[in-house]
PDB file of C-alpha atoms in Angstrom:
ATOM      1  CA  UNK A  21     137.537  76.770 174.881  1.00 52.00           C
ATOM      2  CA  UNK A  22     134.727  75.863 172.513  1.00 57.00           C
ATOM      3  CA  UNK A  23     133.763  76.520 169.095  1.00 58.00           C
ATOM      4  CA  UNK A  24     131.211  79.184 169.828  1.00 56.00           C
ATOM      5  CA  UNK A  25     133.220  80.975 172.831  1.00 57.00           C
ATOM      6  CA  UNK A  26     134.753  83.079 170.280  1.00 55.00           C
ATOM      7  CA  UNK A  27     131.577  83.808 168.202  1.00 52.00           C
ATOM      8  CA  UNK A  28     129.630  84.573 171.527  1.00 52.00           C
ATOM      9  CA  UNK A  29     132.254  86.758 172.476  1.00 51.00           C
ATOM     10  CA  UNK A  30     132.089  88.322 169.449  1.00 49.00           C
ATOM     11  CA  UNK A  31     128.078  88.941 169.596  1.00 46.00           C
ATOM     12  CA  UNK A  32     128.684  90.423 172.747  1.00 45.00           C
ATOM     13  CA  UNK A  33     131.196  93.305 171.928  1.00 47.00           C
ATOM     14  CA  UNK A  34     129.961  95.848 170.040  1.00 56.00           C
ATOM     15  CA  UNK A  35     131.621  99.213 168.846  1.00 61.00           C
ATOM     16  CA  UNK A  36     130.957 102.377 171.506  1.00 66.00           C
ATOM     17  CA  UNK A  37     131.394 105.407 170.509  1.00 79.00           C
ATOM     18  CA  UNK A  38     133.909 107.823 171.348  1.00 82.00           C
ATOM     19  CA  UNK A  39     131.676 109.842 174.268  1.00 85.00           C
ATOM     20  CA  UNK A  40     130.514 106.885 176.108  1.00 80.00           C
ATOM     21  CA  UNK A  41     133.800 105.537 176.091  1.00 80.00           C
ATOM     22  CA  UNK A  42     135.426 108.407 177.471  1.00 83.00           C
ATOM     23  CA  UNK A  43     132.415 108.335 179.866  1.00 81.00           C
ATOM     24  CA  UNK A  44     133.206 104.628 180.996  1.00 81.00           C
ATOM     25  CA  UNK A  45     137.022 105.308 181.330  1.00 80.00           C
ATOM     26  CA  UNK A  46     135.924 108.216 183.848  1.00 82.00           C
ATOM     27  CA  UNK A  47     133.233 106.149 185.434  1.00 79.00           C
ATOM     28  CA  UNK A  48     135.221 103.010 186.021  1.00 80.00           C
ATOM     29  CA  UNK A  49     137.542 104.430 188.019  1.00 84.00           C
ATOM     30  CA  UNK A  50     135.111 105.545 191.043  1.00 85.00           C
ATOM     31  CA  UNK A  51     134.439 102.592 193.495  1.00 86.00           C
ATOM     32  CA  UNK A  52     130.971 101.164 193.085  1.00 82.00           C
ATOM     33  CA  UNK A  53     130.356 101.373 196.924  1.00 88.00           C
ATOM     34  CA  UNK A  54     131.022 105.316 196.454  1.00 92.00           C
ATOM     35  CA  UNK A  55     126.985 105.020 194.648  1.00 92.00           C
ATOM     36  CA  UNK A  56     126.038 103.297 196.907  1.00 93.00           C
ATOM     37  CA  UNK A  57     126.989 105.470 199.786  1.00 95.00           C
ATOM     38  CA  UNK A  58     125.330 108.613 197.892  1.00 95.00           C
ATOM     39  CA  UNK A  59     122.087 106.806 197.743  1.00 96.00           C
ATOM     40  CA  UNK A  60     122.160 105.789 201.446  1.00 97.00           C
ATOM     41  CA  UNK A  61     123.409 109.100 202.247  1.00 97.00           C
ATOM     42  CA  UNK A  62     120.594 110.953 200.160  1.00 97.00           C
ATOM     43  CA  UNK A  63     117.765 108.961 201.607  1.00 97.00           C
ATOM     44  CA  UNK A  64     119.031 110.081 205.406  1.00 97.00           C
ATOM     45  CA  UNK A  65     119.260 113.238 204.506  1.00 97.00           C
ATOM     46  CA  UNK A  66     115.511 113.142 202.812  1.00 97.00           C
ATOM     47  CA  UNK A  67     114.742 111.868 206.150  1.00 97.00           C
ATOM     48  CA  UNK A  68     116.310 114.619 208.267  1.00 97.00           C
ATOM     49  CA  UNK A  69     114.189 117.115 206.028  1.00 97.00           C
ATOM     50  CA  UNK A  70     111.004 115.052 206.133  1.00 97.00           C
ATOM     51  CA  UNK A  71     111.325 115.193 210.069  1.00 97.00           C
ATOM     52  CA  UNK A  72     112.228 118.796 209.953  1.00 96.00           C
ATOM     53  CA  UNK A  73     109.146 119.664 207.897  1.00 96.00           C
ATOM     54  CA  UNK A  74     110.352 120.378 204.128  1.00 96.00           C
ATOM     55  CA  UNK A  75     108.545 117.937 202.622  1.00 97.00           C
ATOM     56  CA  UNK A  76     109.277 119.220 198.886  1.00 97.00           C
ATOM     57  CA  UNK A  77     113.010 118.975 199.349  1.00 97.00           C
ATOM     58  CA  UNK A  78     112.641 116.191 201.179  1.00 97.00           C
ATOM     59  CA  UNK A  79     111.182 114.359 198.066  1.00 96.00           C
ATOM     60  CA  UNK A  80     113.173 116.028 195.896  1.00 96.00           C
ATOM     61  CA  UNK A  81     116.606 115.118 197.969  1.00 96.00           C
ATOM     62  CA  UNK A  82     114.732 111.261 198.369  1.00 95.00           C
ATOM     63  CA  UNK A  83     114.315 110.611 194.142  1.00 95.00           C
ATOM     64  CA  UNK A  84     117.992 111.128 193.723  1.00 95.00           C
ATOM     65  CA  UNK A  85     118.596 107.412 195.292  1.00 95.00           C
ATOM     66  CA  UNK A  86     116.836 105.255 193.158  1.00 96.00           C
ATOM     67  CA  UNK A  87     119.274 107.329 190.174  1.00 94.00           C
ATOM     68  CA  UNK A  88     122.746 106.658 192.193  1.00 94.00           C
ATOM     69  CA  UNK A  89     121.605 103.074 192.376  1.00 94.00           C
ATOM     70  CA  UNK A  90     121.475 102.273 188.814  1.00 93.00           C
ATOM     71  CA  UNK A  91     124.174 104.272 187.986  1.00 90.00           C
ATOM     72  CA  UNK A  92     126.353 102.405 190.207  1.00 91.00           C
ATOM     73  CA  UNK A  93     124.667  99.214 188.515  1.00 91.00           C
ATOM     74  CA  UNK A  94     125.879 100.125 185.633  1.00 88.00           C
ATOM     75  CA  UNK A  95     129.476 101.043 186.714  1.00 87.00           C
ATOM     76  CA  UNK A  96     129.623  97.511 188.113  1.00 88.00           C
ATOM     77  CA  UNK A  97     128.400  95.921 184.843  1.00 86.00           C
ATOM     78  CA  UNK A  98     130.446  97.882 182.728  1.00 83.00           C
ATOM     79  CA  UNK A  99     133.491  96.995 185.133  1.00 84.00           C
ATOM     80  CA  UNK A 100     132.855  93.018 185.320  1.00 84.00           C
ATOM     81  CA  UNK A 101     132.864  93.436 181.353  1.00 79.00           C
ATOM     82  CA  UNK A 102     136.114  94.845 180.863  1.00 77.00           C
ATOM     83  CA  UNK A 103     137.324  92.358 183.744  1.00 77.00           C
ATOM     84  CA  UNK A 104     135.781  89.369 181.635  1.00 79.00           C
ATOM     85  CA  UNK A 105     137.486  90.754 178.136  1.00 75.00           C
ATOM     86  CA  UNK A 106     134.453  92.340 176.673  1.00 67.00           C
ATOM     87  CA  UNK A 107     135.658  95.314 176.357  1.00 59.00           C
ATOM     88  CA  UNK A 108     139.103  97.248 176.131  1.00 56.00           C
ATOM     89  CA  UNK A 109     139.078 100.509 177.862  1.00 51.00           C
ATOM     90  CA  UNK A 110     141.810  99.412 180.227  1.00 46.00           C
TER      91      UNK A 110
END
């Protein structure tokens, strides 16, 4: 270990506060391919609608993916952290 491991490690954590912690703790214990699945799942069903002519819902059904995707982004960052000892929800 270097000198400035622990002083880069220390930059990097930073104090949460007591929702988005509890958020986290909730969040990090749903699989990140579960996201993933939603999104694919909402775009086929956007594309059933879209083929069955309800173009509004369809849309409306087919914005939700880009959402599940970067929530699931985030679940996976926030989950490498804790797995690298950035954090200590665990």
């Amino acid at each position: 270990m270097t000198t400035t491991e622990p002083m880069q490690k220390q930059m990097v954590q930073k104090e949460e506060g007591r929702i988005t912690t509890k958020i986290e703790e909730r969040t990090g214990r749903i699989p990140s391919g579960t996201y993933l699945g939603l999104a694919i799942g909402s775009m086929a069903i956007s594309a059933g609608c879209m083929l069955a002519g309800k173009k509004q819902i369809a849309n409306f059904i087919g914005q939700w993916a880009p959402s599940l995707l970067v929530i699931g982004l985030y679940n996976k960052l926030v989950k490498l952290e804790h797995e690298l000892g950035y954090g200590d929800y665990r």
